[in-house]
Coordinates of C-alpha atoms and ligand atoms in Angstrom, one line a residue:
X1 CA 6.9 -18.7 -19.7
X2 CA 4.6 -15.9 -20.0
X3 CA 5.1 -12.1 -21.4
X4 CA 2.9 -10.3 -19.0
X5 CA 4.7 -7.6 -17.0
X6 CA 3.8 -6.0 -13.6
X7 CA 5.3 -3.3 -11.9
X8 CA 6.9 -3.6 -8.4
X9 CA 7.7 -1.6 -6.2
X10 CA 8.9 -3.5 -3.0
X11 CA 9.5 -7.2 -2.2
X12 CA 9.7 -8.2 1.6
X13 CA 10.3 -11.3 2.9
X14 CA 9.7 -12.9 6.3
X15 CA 6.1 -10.2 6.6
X16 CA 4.6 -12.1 9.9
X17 CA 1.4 -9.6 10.0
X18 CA -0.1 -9.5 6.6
X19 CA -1.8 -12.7 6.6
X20 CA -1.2 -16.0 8.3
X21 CA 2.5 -17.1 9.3
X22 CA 5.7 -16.0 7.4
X23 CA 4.7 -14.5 4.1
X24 CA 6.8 -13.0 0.9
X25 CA 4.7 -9.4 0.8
X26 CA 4.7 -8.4 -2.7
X27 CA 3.5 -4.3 -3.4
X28 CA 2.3 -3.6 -7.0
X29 CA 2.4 -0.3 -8.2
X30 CA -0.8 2.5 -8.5
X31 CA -3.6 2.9 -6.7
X32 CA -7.2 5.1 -7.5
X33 CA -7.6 6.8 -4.0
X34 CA -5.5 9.1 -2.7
X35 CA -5.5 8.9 0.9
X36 CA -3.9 11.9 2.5
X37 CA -2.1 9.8 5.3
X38 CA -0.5 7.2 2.7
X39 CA 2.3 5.0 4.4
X40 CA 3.2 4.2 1.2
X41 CA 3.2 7.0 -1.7
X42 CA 5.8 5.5 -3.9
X43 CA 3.2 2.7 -4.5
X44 CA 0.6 5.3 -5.5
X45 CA 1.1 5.9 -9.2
X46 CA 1.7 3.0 -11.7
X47 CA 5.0 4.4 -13.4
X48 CA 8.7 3.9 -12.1
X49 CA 9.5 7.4 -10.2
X50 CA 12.9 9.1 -9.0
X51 CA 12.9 9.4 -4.7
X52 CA 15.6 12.0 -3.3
X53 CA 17.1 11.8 0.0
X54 CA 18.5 15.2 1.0
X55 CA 19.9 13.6 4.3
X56 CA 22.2 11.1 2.3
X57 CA 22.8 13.3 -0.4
X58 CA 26.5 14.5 -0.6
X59 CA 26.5 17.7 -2.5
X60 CA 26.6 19.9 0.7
X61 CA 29.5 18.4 2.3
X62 CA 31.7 17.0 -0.4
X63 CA 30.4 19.1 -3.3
X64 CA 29.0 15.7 -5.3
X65 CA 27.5 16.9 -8.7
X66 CA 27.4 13.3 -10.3
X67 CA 23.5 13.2 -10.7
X68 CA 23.3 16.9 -11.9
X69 CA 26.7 15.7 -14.8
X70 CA 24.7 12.2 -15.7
X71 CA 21.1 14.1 -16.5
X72 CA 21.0 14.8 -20.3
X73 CA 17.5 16.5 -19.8
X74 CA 19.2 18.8 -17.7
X75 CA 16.2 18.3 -14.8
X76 CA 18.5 18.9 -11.8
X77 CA 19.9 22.2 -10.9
X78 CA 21.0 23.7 -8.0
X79 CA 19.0 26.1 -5.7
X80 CA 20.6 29.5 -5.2
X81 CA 19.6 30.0 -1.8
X82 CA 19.9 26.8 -0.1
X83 CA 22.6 25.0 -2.1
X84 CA 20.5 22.1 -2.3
X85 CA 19.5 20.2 -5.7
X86 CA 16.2 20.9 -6.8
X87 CA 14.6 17.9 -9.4
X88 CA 12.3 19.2 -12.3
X89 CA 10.2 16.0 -12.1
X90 CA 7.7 16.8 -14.9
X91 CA 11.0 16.5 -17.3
X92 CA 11.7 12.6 -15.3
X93 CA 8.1 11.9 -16.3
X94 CA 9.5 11.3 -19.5
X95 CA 12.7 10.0 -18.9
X96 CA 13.8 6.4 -20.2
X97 CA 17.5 6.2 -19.3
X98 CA 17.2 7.3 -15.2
X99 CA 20.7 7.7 -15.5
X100 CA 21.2 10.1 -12.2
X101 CA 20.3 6.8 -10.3
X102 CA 23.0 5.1 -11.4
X103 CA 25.2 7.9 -11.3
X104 CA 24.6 8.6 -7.3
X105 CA 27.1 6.8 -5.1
X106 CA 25.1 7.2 -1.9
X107 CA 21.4 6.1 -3.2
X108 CA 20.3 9.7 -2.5
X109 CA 18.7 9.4 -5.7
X110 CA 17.3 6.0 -6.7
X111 CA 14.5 4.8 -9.0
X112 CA 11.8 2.8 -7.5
X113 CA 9.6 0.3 -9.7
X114 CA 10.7 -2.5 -11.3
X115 CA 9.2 -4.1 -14.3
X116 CA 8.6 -8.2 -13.2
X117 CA 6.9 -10.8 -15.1
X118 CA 5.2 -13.4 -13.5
X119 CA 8.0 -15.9 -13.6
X120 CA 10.6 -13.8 -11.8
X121 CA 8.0 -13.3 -9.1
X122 CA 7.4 -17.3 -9.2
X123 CA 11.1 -17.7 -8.8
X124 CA 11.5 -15.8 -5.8
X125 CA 8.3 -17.3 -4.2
X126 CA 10.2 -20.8 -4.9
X127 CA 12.8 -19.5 -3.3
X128 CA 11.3 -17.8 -0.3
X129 CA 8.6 -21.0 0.5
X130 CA 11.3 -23.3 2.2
X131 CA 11.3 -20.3 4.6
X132 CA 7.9 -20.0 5.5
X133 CA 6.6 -22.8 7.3
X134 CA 3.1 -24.3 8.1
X135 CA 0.9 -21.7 7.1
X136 CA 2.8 -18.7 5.5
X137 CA 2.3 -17.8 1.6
X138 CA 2.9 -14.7 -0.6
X139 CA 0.8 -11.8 0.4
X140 CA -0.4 -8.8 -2.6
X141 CA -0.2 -5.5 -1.3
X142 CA -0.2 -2.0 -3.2
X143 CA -0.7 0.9 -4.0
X144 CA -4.1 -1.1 -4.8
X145 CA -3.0 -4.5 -6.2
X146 CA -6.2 -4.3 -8.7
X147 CA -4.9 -1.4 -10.7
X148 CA -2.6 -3.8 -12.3
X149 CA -5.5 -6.8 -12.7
X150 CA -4.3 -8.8 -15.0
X151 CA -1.1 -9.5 -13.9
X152 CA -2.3 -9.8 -10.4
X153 CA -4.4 -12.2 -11.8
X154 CA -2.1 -14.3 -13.1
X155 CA 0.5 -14.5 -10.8
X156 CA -2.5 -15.8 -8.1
X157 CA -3.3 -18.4 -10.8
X158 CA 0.1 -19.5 -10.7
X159 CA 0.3 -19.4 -7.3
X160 CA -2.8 -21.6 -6.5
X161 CA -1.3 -24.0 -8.8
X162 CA 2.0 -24.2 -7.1
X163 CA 0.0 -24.8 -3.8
X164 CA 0.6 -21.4 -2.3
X165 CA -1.2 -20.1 0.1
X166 CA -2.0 -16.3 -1.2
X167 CA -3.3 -13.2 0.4
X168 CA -4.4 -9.9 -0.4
X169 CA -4.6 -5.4 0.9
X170 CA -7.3 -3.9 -1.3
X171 CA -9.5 -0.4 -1.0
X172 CA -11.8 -3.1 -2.7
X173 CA -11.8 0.0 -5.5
X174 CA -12.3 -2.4 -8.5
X175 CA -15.1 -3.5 -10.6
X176 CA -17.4 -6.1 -9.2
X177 CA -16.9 -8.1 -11.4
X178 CA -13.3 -8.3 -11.4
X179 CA -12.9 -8.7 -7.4
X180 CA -15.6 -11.5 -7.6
X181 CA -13.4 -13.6 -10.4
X182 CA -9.6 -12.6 -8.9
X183 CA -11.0 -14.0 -5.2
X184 CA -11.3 -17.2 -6.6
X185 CA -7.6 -17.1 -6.4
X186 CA -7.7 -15.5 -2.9
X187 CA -7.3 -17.2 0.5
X188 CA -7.3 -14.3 2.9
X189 CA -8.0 -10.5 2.4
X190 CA -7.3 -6.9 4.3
X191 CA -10.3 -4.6 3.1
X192 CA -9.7 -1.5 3.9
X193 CA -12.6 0.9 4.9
X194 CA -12.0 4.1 5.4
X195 CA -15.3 6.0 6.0
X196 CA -18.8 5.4 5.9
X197 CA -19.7 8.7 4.6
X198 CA -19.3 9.0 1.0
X199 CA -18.7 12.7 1.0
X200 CA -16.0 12.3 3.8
X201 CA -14.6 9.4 2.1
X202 CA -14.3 11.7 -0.9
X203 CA -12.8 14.7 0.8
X204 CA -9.9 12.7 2.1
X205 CA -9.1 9.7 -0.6
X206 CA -10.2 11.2 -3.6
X207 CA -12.8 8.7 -4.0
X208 CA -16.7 7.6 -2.9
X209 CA -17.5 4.9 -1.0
X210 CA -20.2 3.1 -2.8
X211 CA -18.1 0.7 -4.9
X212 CA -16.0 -0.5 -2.0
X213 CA -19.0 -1.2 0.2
X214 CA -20.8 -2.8 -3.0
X215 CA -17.9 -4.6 -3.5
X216 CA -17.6 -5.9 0.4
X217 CA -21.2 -6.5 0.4
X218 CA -21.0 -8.6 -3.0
X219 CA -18.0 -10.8 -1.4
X220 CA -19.8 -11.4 1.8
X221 CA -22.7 -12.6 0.0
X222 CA -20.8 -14.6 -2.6
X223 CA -19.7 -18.2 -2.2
X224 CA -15.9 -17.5 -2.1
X225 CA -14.3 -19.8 0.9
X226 CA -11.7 -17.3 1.9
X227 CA -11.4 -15.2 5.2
X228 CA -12.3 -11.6 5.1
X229 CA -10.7 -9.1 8.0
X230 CA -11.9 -5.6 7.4
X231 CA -8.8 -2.8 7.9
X232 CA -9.7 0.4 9.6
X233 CA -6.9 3.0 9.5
X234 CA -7.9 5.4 12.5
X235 CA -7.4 9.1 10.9
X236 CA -8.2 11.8 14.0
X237 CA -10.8 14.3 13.6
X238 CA -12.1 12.3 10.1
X239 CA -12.8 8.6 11.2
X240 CA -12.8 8.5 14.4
X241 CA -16.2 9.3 15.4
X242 CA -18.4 7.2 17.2
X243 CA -20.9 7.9 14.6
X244 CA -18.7 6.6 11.9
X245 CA -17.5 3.5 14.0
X246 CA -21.0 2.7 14.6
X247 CA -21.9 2.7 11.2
X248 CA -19.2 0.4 10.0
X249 CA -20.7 -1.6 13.1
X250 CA -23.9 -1.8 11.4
X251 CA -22.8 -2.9 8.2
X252 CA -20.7 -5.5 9.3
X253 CA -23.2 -6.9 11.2
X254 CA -25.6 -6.9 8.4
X255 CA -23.5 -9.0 6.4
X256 CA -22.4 -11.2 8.8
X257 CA -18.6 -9.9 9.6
X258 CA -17.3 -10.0 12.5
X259 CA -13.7 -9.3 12.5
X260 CA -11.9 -5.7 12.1
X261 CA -8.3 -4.3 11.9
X262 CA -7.8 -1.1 13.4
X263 CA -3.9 0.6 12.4
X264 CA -3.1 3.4 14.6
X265 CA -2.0 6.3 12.3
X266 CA 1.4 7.0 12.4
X267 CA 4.0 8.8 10.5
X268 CA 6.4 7.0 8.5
X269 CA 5.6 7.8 5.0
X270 CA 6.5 11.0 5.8
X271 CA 10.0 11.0 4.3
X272 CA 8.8 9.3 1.1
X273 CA 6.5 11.7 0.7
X274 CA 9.1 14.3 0.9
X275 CA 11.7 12.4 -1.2
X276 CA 9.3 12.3 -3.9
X277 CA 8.6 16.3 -4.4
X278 CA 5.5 15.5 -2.3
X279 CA 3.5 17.6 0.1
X280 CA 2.3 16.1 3.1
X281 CA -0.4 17.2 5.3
X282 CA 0.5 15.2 8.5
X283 CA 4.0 16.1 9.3
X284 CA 3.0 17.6 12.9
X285 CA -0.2 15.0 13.4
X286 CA 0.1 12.8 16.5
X287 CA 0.1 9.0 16.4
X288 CA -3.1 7.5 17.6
X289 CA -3.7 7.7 21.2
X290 CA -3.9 4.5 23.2
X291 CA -7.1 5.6 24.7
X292 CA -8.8 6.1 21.2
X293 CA -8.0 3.0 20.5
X294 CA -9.2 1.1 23.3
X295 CA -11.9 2.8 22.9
X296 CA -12.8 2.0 19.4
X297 CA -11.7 -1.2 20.3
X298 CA -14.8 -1.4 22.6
X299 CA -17.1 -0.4 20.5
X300 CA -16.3 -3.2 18.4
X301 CA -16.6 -6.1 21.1
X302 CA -19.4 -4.9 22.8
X303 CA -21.3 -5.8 19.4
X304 CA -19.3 -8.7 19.2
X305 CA -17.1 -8.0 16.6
X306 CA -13.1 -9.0 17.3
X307 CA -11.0 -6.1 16.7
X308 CA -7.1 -6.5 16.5
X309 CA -5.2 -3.3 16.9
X310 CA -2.2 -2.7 15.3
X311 CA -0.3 -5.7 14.3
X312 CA -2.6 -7.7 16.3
X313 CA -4.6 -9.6 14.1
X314 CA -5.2 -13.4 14.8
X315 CA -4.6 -15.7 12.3
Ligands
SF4_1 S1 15.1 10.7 -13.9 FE1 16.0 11.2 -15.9 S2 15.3 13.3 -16.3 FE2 15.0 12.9 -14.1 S3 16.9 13.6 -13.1 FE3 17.1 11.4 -13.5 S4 18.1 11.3 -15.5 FE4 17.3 13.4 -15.3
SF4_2 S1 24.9 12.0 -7.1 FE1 23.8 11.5 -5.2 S2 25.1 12.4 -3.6 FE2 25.8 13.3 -5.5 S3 24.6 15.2 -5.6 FE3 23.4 13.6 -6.7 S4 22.0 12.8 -5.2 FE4 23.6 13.9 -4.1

């Protein structure tokens, strides 16, 4: 048995296009950047948060108040102008109890993060591995895996022991140090890189670049066995330069990479943004154009560099 805790915020099973064959995808909560286009806020800070769906919320139509009657802190209240319920989420920050979530019949409102020790996970990765296959494994995905090291740690210990094949999505946004030890553990990663700029990295994630190149360079010129694909998610007007494709060009060459992930942008966090209280600045942004990314696609292979789109990847 062992005490340390991590927190969770989804499990999926059956994941055929986060590493090789069918894989248990496991997303650990927080992350340091703050990319403007996340998929995946919920993941982005490491404490359990409230999500509410006005769409399967029931107070309009049949005049539900059960959340508002179950909150002792009184954080719910009705909007005067649009009859809608309005969540003061500076009083759930404290919250221990989360009792509207339980109260809601509809999961309009619902708690996301769940506190796991490494054994639970073990359990359901015994569970899941009869389903995987040749090849398959447990993949770490975030948020940023690495904000929560030590138990990521861990659980890959326990995993390599248990013969699993394991797999990881990191900004790479750790100490050196840290990555260098955790990879040991590591079969296959998804490094993201987002700009080769460190000032436009900043603008748009919160964050310079230097660590996470650092970081890429450190692993490429390390001894670690694994296989490195680096993840490019195409953002337009910000990434999508040939200047900055070129660049990311040059440094993969100079470290001997050869293989990139470009993810079309697309808009699917946008509700979770929303159900969280959440501003987001790409509700009326496009999805990426075929044509950008066959053409970014090209500029990859004609330096020899294999570029999957999408949920093309090879493995
Ligand atoms: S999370 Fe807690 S404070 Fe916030 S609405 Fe629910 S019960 Fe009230
Ligand atoms: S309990 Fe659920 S359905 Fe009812 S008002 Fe609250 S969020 Fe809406």
């Amino acid at each position: 048995m062992t005490a340390q805790k991590g927190l969770v915020f989804d499990i999926q099973g059956y994941s055929v296009h986060d590493g090789p064959g069918c894989r248990t995808l496991v997303f650990l909560s927080g992350c340091p950047l703050r990319c403007e286009w996340c998929a995946n806020p919920e993941g982005m800070e490491i404490r359990q948060q409230v999500m509410f769906s006005t769409t399967k919320c029931r107070h309009t139509n049949l005049n539900c108040t059960r959340c508002l009657d179950a909150c002792h802190q009184k954080a719910i209240e009705l909007s005067n102008d649009e009859n809608i319920l309005k969540i003061d989420r500076s009083i759930c920050r404290n919250c221990e109890t989360y009792d509207c979530t339980n109260a809601c019949f509809y999961e309009a409102i619902r708690l996301v993060g769940k506190w796991m020790s490494v054994d639970e996970l073990m359990e359901i990765f015994n569970r899941d591995r009869q389903y995987w296959g040749q090849g398959g494994g447990v993949t770490f995905s975030g948020g940023e895996p690495f904000i929560q090291k030590d138990f990521l740690l861990e659980v890959l210990k326990k995993c390599k022991k248990a013969f699993i094949h394991t797999a990881i999505e990191t900004t790479a946004h750790v100490a050196t140090q840290v990555l260098l030890d955790t990879f040991r553990y590591v079969d296959f990663a998804f490094i993201d890189i987002k700009h080769m700029d460190s000032q436009k990295h900043k603008e748009k994630t919160g964050v310079g670049n230097e660590l996470i190149l650092n970081n890429i360079a450190a692993l490429a010129n390390s001894d670690w066995k694994g296989r490195l694909v680096l993840r490019m998610p195409v953002i337009r007007n910000y990434n999508d330069t040939d200047e900055n494709v070129m660049s990311i060009i040059r440094f993969m060459k100079k470290l001997g990479l050869f293989e990139i992930n470009i993810l079309p942008f697309h808009r699917l966090g946008d509700s979770k943004w929303k159900q969280l209280g959440l501003n987001y600045l790409y509700s009326d942004e496009e999805g990426t154009s075929e044509e950008k990314l066959d053409h970014i696609q090209d500029l990859f292979l004609d330096e020899r560099i294999a570029c999957y789109v999408a949920h093309d990847t090879l493995f």
